Coordinates of C-alpha atoms in Angstrom, one line a residue:
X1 CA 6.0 -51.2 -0.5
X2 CA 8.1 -48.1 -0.3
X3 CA 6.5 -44.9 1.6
X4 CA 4.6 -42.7 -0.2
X5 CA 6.4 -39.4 -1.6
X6 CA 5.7 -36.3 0.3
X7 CA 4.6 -33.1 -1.2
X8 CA 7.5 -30.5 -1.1
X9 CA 6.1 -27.0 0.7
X10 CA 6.9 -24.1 -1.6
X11 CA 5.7 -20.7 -2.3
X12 CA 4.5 -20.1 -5.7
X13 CA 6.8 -17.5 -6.7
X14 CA 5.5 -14.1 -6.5
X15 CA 3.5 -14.6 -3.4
X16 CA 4.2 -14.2 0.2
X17 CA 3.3 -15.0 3.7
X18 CA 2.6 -12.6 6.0
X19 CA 3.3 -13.5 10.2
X20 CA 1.3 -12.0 12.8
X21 CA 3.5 -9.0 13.5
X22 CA 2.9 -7.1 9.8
X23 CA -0.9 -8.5 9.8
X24 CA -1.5 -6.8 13.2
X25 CA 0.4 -3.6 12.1
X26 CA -1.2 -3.5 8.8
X27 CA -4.2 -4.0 10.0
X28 CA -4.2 -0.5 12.4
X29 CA -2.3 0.6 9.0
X30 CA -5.7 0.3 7.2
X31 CA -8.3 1.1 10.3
X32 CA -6.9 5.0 9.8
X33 CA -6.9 4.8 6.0
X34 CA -10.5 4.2 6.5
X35 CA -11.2 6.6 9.4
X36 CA -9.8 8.9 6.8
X37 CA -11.6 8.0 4.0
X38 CA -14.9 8.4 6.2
X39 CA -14.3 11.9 7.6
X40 CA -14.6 13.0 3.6
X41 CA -17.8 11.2 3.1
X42 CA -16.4 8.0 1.6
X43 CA -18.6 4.6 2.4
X44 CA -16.9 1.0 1.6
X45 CA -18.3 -1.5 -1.2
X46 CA -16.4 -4.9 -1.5
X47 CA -16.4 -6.4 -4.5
X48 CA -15.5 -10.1 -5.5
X49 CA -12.0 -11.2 -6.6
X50 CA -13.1 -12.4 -10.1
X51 CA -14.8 -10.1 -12.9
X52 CA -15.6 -11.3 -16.2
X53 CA -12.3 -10.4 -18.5
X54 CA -14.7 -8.1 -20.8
X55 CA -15.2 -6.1 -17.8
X56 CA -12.0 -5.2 -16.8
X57 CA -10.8 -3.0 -19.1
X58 CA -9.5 -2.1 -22.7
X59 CA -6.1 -2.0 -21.2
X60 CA -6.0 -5.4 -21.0
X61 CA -4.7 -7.4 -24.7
X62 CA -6.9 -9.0 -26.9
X63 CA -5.9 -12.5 -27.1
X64 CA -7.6 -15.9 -27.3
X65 CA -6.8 -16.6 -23.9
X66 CA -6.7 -13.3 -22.4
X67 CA -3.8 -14.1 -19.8
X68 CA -1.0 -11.4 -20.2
X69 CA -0.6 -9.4 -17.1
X70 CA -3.8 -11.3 -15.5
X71 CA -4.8 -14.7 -14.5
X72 CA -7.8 -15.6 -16.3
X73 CA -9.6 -19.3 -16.7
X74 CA -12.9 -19.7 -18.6
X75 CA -16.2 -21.3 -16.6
X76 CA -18.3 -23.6 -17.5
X77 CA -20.4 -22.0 -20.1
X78 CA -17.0 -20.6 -21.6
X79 CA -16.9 -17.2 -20.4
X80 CA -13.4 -16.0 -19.8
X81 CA -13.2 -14.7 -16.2
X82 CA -10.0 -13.1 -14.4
X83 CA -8.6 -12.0 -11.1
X84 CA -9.0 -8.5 -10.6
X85 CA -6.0 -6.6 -11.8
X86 CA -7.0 -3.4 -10.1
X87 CA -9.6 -2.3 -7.6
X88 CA -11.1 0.6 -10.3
X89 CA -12.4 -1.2 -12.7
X90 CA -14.5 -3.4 -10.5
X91 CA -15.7 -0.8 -9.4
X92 CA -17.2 0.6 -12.7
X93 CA -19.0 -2.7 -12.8
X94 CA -20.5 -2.1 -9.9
X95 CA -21.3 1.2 -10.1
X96 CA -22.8 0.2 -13.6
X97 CA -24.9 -2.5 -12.3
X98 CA -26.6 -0.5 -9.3
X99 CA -26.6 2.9 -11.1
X100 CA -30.1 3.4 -10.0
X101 CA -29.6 2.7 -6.9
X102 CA -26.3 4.6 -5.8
X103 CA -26.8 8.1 -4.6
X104 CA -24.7 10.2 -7.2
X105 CA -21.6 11.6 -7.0
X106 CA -21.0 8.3 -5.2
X107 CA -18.2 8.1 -2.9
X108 CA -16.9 5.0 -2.2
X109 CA -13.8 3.4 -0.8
X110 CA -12.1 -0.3 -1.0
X111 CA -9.4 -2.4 0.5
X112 CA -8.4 -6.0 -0.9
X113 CA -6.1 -7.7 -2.9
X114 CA -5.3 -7.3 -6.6
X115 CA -3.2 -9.3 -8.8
X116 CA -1.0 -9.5 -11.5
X117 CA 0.3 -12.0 -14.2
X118 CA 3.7 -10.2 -14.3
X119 CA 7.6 -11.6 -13.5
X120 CA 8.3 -11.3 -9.9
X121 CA 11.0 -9.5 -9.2
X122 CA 12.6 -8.3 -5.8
X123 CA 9.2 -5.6 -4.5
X124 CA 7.4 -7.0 -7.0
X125 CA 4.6 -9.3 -6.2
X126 CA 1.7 -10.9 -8.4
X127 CA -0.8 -10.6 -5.2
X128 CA -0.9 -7.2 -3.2
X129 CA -3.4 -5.0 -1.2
X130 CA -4.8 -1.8 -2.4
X131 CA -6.6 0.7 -0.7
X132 CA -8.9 3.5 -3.2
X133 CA -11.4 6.0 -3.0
X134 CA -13.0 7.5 -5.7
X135 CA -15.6 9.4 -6.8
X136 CA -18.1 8.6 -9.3
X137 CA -20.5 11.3 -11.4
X138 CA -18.5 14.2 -11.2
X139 CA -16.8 15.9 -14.0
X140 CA -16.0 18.4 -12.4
X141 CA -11.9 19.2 -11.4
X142 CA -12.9 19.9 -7.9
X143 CA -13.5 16.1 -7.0
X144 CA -9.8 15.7 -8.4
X145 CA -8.8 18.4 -5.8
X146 CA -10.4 16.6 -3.2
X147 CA -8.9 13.5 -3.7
X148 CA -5.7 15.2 -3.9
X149 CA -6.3 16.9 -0.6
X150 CA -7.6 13.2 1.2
X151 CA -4.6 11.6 -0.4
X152 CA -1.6 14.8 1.9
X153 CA -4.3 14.2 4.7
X154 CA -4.1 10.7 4.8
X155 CA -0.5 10.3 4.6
X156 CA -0.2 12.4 7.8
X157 CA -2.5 10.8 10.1
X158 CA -0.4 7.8 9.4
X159 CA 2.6 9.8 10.5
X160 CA 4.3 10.5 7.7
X161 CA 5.6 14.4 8.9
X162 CA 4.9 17.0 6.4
X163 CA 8.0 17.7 3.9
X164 CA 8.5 14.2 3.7
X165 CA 5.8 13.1 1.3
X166 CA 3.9 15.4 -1.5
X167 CA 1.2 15.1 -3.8
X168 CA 2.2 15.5 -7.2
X169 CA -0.3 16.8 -10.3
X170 CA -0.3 16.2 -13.8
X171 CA -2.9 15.5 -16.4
X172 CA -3.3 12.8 -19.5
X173 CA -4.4 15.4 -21.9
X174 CA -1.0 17.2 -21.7
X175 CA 0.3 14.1 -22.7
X176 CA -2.3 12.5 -24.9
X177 CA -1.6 15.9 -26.7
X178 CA 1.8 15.0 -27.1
X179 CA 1.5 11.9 -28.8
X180 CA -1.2 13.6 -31.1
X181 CA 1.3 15.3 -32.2
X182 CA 3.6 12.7 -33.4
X183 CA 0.8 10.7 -35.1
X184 CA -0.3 8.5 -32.3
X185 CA -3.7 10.1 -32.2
X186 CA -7.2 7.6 -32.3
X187 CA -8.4 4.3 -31.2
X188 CA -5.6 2.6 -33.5
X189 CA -3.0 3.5 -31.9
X190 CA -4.1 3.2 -28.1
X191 CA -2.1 0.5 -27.1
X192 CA 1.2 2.1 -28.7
X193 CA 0.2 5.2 -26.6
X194 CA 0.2 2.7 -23.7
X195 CA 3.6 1.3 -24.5
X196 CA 4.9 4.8 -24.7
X197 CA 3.2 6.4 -21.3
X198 CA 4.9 3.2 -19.4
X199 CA 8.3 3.6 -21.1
X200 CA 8.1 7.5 -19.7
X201 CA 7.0 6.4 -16.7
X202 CA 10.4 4.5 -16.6
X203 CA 12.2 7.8 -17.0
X204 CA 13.6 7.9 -13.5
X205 CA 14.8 4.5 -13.1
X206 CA 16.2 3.6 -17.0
X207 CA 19.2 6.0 -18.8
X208 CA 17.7 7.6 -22.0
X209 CA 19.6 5.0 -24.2
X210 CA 16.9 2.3 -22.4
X211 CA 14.3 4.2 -23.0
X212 CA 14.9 5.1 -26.6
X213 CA 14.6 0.9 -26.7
X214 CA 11.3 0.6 -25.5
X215 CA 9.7 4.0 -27.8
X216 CA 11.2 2.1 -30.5
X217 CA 12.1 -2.2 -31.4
X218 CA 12.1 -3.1 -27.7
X219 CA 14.3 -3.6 -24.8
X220 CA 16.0 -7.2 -23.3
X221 CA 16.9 -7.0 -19.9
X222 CA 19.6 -8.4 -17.9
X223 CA 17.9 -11.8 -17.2
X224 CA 17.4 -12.1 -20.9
X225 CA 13.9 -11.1 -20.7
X226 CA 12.5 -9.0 -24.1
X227 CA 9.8 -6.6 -23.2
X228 CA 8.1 -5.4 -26.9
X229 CA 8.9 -1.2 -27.8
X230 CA 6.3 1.1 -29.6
X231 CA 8.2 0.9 -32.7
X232 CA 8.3 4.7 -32.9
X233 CA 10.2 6.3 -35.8
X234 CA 13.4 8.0 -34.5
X235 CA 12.3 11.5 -35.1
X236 CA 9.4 10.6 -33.0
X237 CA 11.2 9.0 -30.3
X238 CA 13.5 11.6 -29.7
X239 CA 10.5 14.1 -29.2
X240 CA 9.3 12.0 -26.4
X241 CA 12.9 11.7 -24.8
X242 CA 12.8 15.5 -24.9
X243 CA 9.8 15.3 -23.2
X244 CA 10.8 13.1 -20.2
X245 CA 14.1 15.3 -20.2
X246 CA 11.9 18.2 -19.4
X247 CA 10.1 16.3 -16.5
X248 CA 13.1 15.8 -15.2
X249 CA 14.9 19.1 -15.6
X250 CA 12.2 21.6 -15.6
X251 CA 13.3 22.0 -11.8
X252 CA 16.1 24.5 -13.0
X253 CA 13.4 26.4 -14.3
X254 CA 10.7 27.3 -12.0
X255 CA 11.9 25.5 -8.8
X256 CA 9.0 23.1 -7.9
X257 CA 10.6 20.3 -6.9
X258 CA 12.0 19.4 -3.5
X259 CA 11.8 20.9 0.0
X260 CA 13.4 24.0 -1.2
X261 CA 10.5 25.2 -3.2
X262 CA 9.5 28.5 -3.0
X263 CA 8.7 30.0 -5.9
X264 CA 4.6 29.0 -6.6
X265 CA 4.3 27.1 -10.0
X266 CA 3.0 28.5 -13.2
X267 CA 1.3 27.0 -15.9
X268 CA 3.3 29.5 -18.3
X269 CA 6.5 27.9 -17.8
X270 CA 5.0 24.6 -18.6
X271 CA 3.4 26.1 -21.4
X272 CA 6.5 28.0 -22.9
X273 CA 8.7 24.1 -22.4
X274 CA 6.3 22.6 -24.7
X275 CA 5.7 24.8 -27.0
X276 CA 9.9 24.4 -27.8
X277 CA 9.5 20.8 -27.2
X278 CA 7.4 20.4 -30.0
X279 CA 8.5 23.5 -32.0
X280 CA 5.2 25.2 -32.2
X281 CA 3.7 28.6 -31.6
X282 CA 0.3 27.7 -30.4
X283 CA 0.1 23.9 -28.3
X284 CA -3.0 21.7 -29.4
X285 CA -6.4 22.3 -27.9
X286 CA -5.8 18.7 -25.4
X287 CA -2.7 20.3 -24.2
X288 CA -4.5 22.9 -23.2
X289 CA -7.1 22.0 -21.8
X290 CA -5.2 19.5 -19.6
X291 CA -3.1 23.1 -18.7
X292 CA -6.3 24.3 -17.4
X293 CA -7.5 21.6 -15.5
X294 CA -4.4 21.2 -13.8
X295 CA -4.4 24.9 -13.1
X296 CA -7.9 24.7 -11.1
X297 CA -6.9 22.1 -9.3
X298 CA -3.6 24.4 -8.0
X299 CA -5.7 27.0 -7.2
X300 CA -8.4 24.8 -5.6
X301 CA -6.0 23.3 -3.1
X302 CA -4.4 26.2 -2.2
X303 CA -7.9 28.0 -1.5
X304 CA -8.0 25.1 0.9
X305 CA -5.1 25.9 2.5
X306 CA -2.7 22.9 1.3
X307 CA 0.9 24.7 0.1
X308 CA 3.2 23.5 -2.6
X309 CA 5.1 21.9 0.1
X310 CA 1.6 19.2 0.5
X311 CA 0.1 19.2 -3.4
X312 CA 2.3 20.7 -6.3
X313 CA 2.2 20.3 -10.1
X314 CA 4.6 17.3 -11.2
X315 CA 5.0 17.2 -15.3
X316 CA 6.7 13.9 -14.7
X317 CA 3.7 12.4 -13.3
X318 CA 2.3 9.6 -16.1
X319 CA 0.4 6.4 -14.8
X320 CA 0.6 3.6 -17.0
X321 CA -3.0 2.4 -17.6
X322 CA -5.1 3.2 -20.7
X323 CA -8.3 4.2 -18.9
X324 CA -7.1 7.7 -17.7
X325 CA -8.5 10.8 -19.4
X326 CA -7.5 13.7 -17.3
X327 CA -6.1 14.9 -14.1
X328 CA -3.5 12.1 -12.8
X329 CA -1.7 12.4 -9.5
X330 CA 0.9 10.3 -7.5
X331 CA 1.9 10.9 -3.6
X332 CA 5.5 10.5 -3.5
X333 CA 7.6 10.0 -0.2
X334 CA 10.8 12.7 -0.4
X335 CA 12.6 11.2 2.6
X336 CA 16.2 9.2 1.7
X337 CA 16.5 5.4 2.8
X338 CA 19.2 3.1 1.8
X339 CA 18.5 0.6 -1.1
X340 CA 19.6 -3.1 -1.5
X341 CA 22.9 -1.5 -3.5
X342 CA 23.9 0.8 -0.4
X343 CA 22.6 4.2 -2.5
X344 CA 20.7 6.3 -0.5
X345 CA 17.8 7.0 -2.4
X346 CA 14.2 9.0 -1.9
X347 CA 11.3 6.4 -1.2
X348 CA 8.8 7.0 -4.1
X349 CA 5.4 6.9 -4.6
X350 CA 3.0 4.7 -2.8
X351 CA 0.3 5.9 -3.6
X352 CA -1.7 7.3 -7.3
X353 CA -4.6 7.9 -9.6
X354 CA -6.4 10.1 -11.4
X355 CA -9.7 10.9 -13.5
X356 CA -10.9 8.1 -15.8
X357 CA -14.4 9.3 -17.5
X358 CA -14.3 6.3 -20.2
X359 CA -14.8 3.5 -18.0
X360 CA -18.1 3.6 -16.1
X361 CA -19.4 4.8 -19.5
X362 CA -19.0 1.2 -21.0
X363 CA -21.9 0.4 -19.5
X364 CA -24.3 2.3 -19.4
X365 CA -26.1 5.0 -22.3
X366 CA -25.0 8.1 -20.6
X367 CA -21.3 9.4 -20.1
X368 CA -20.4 8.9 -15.8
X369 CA -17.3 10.6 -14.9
X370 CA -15.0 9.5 -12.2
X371 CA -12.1 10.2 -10.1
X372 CA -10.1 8.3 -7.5
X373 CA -6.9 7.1 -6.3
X374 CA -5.3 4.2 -5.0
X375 CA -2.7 3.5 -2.1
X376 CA -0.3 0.6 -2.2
X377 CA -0.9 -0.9 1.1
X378 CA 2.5 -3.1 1.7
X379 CA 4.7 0.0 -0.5
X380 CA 3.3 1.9 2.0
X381 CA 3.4 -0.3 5.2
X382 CA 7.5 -0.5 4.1
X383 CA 7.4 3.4 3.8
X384 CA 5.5 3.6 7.8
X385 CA 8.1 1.0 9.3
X386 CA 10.9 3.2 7.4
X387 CA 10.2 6.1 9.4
X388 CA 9.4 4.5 12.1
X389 CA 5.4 5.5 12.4
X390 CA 3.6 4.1 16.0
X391 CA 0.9 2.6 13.7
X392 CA 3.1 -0.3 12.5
X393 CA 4.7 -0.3 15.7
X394 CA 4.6 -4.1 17.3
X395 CA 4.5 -2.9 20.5
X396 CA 1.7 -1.4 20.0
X397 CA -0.1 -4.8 20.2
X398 CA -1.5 -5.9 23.4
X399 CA 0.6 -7.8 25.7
X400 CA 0.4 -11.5 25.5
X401 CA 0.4 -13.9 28.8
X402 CA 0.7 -17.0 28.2
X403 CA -1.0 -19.5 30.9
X404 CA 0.7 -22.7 31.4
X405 CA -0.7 -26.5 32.3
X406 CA 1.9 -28.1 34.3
X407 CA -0.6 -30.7 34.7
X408 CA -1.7 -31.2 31.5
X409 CA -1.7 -35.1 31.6
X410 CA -4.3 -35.0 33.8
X411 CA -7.9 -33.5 32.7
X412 CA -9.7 -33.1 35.6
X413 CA -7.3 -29.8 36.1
X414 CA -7.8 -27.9 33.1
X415 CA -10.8 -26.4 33.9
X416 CA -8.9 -24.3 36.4
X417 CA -6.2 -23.4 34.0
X418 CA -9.1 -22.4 31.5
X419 CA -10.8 -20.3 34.8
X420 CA -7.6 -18.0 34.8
X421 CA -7.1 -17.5 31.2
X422 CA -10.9 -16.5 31.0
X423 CA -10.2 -14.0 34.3
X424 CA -6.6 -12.5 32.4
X425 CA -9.2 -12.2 29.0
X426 CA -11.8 -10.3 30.5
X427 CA -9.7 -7.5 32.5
X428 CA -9.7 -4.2 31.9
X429 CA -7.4 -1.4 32.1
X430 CA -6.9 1.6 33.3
X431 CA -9.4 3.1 30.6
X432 CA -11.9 0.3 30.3
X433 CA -9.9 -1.6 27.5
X434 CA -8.9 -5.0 27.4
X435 CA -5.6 -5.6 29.6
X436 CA -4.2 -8.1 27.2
X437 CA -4.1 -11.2 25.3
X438 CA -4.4 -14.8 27.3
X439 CA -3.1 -18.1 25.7
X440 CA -3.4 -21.6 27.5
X441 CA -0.8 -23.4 26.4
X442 CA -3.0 -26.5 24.7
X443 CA 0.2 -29.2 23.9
X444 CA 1.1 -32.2 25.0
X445 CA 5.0 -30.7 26.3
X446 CA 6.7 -30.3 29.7
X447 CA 7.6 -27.1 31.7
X448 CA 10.8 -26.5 29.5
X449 CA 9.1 -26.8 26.1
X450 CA 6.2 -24.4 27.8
X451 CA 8.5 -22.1 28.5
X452 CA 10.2 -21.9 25.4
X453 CA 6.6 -21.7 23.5
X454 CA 5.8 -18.8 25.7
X455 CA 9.5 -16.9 24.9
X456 CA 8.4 -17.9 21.0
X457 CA 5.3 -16.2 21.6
X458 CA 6.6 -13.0 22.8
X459 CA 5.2 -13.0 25.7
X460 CA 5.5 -10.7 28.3
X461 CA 4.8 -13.3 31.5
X462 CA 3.7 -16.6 32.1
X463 CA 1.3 -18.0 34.7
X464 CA 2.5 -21.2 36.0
X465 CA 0.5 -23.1 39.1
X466 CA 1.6 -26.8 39.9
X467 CA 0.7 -29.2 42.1
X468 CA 2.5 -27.2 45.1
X469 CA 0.9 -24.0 44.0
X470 CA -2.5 -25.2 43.5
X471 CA -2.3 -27.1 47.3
X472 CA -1.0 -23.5 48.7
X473 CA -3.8 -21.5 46.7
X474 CA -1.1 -19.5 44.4
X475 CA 0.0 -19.2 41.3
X476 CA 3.6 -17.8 40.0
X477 CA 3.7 -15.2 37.5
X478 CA 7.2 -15.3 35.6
X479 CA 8.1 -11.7 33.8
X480 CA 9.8 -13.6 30.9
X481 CA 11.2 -9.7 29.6
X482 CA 13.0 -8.9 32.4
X483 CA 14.2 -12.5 32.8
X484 CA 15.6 -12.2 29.6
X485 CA 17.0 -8.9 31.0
X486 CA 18.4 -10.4 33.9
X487 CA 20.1 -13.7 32.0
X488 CA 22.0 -11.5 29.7
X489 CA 23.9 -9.3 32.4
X490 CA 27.3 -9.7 33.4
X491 CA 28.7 -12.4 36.3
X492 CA 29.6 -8.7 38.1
X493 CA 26.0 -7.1 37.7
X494 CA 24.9 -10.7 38.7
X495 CA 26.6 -11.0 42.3
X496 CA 25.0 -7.5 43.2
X497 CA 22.2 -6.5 45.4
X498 CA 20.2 -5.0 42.9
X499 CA 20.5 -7.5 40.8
X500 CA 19.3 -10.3 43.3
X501 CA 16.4 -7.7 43.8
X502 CA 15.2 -7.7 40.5
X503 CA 15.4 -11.3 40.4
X504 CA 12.7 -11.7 43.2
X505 CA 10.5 -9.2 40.7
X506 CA 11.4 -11.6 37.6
X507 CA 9.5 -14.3 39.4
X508 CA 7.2 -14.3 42.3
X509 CA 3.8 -15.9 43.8
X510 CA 0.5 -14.8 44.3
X511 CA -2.8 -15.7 45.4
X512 CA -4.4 -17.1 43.0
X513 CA -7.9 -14.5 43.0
X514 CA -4.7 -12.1 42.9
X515 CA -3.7 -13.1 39.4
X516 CA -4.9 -9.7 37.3
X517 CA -3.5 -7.5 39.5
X518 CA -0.1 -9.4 39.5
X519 CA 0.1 -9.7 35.8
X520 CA -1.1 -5.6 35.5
X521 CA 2.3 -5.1 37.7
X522 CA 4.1 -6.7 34.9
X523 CA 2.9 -4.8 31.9
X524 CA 3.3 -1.8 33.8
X525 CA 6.6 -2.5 34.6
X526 CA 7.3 -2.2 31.1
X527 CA 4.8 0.1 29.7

């Protein structure tokens, strides 16, 4: 009989592995999100991977088999249940279900993954982390302030330098306003409102002639994909390009874009664009309000002390879901880096949110307003290794030694092996913290394949006691980084003094209760 088939290893497309290195970075990434999070006040909930579909949100499509844009399967008693798209709307659920019980406003915070039933694409994944905070029972715009004001501080004590990122402030009602005004008013027409807030929200990566496509039949891209328009009327699709134009120009007016910026914002000049946008004297009473609002949150944040240069009014600023009923914001990095076409482009936002007063409310009898925002963990872990922040740094991991078993064909003499991995686990440093990481190489292999497990590693030394070392009471501690130094330098550099020198430092012998303080010489030999 012929051998059975074996199963092919493959990704599923849209979802990626993550090695050691970016887990251990991301991992520091998120401990000072959370430190963050906690000096405001905010405490963490968790909340499970799967909702029921109902509960997720009226942004998602009303299908027989709710499945576009989330991955959904129905249980046993045929209730349709889905992968969380977003962390927010869990959230309401919770909050919802424990209303009693939660102090209010409740601040919470939460990290985990979210996922999406979308076409991968290159940065685009259908699993990805998020980290949010929001705040739940407050209508008021000072908790939109303050989550403005967490979002500059946060993105600091992760090292990103101050001109380099900035908060940027709009609000829905400004825009909700808008498209009142055209006719797409009322519950009818909520998810062509939707289609039309994502097409803006396109503005600054598709030409107006793309966009024009999705306000009105639709748009196919390059891989022959269709995405479905808002089948606006021209008339009404050329207001809304005159709107995104003015998001995007309104910079020649009153200067409030880029590091330049002096000149503080107005809501007047906002104001005066619309009014000529829409051709009307006096704006509609959601424009204004959404004027207002935004205006106490400028003055709020400046009272706090955090300048246009940190937190600034941004009319470009949409978001894309349905739920949001006010204030939105989006922190957006300013510094250039290079994109996979050469062009040296700004970063862009890692980071947004805004006020979303509907959603808690589904639940419950009473209106419960809310407010939060959410950071895109891996956008933003790219962004950190971009400018090169110590967070995400590798080094900043703990050195790794790896103990070797020359004899590991016989088991009476692992126990020792396993006594000096134990001593290298438990020393300290100079500040009471652990010295570094200890591995005892557990294979079947020789010395070679030990020592090329250990380079594989990245280890900075190896321990290495034989039957020779173990009759003399030593062991030999190998500094396999300055080995590697030493084997790349020229046949010159190689015949010198020096050289032959370092060489007795790449490599030498202790006794064998001297193995901590051998293996501290080597990580302080290289910091």
């Amino acid at each position: 009989m012929s051998a059975p088939a074996k199963l092919k290893a493959r990704q599923p497309r849209g979802f990626v592995d993550r090695g050691p290195a970016d887990v251990a970075a991301t991992e520091r990434m998120l401990a000072v999100i959370r430190e963050s999070f906690a000096i405001y006040g905010f405490e963490p909930v968790e909340t499970p991977f799967v909702e029921y579909t109902d509960a997720l949100g009226k942004f998602l499509p009303d299908q027989d088999r709710p499945n576009e844009g989330v991955f959904s399967f129905q249980d046993d008693d045929e209730q349709w249940l889905s992968l969380r798209y977003d962390l927010t709307a869990p959230l309401a659920r919770y909050v919802a279900e424990n209303f009693d019980a939660l102090p209010k406003p409740y601040r919470s915070y939460r990290a985990g993954y979210v996922f999406r039933n979308e076409k991968p694409g290159p940065g685009r994944f259908r699993q990805f982390m998020q980290f949010d905070a929001d705040i739940v029972g407050s209508g008021t715009v000072a908790a939109d302030a303050e989550i403005c004001m967490l979002a500059a501080d946060t993105m600091e004590k992760l090292g990103i330098r101050r001109g380099d990122y900035v908060v940027k402030v709009n609000n829905r009602k400004v825009l909700d306003g808008v498209m009142e005004a055209i006719g797409l008013g009322g519950e009818e027409n909520a998810a062509r409102r939707l289609t039309v807030l994502r097409a803006i929200d396109k503005a600054d990566k598709f030409p107006a002639e793309e966009i024009r496509k999705l306000l009105g039949e639709g748009r196919r891209d390059e891989s022959g994909d269709y995405t479905k328009g808002a089948q606006l009327c021209p008339q009404d699709a050329e207001i809304i390009l005159r709107v995104i134009e003015s998001a995007g120009d309104i910079e020649r007016f009153v200067r409030f874009f880029g590091r330049k910026y002096t000149k503080p914002f107005t809501i007047r000049k906002y104001e005066e664009k619309l009014r000529r946008v829409l051709g009307v004297s006096v704006l509609p009473t959601p424009i204004l309000e959404g004027l207002q609002e935004v205006e106490q949150i400028r003055k709020a944040v400046r009272e706090a002390g955090y300048e246009p240069d940190r937190i600034r009014i941004d009319p470009s600023v949409v978001r894309g879901l349905e739920y949001y009923t006010g204030p939105v914001y989006e922190v957006e990095l300013t510094f250039p880096v290079t994109n996979d076409d050469g062009q040296v482009v700004r970063f862009g936002s890692v980071a947004g949110g805004g006020r979303y007063d509907g959603l808690v409310g589904r639940f419950r009898p009473e209106p419960v307003p809310a407010t939060g925002f959410s950071i895109g963990v891996s956008r933003l872990y790219s962004a950190l290794k971009a400018v090169k922040s110590p967070i995400v740094d590798t080094r900043a991991e703990l050195p790794l030694v790896v103990v070797t078993a020359m004899d590991n064909k016989s088991p009476e003499f692992m126990p020792s092996y396993q006594a000096m991995v134990s001593q290298l686990r438990q020393a300290k440093d100079e500040a009471g913290k652990a010295l570094c990481r200890a591995d005892l190489y557990l294979g079947a292999s020789g010395f070679n394949a030990q020592m090329k497990y250990a380079d594989r590693r990245g280890a900075v030394c190896a321990v290495i006691q034989g039957s020779s070392e173990r009759e003399a009471g030593t062991v030999v501690i190998k500094d396999l980084v300055l080995g590697a130094e030493l084997a790349a330098a020229s046949r010159e550099i190689k015949d010198s003094a020096e050289h032959k020198e370092r060489q007795a430092q790449a490599q030498f012998a202790v006794p064998v209760d001297g193995l901590v303080e051998g293996v501290r010489k080597v990580i302080a030999r290289h910091g």
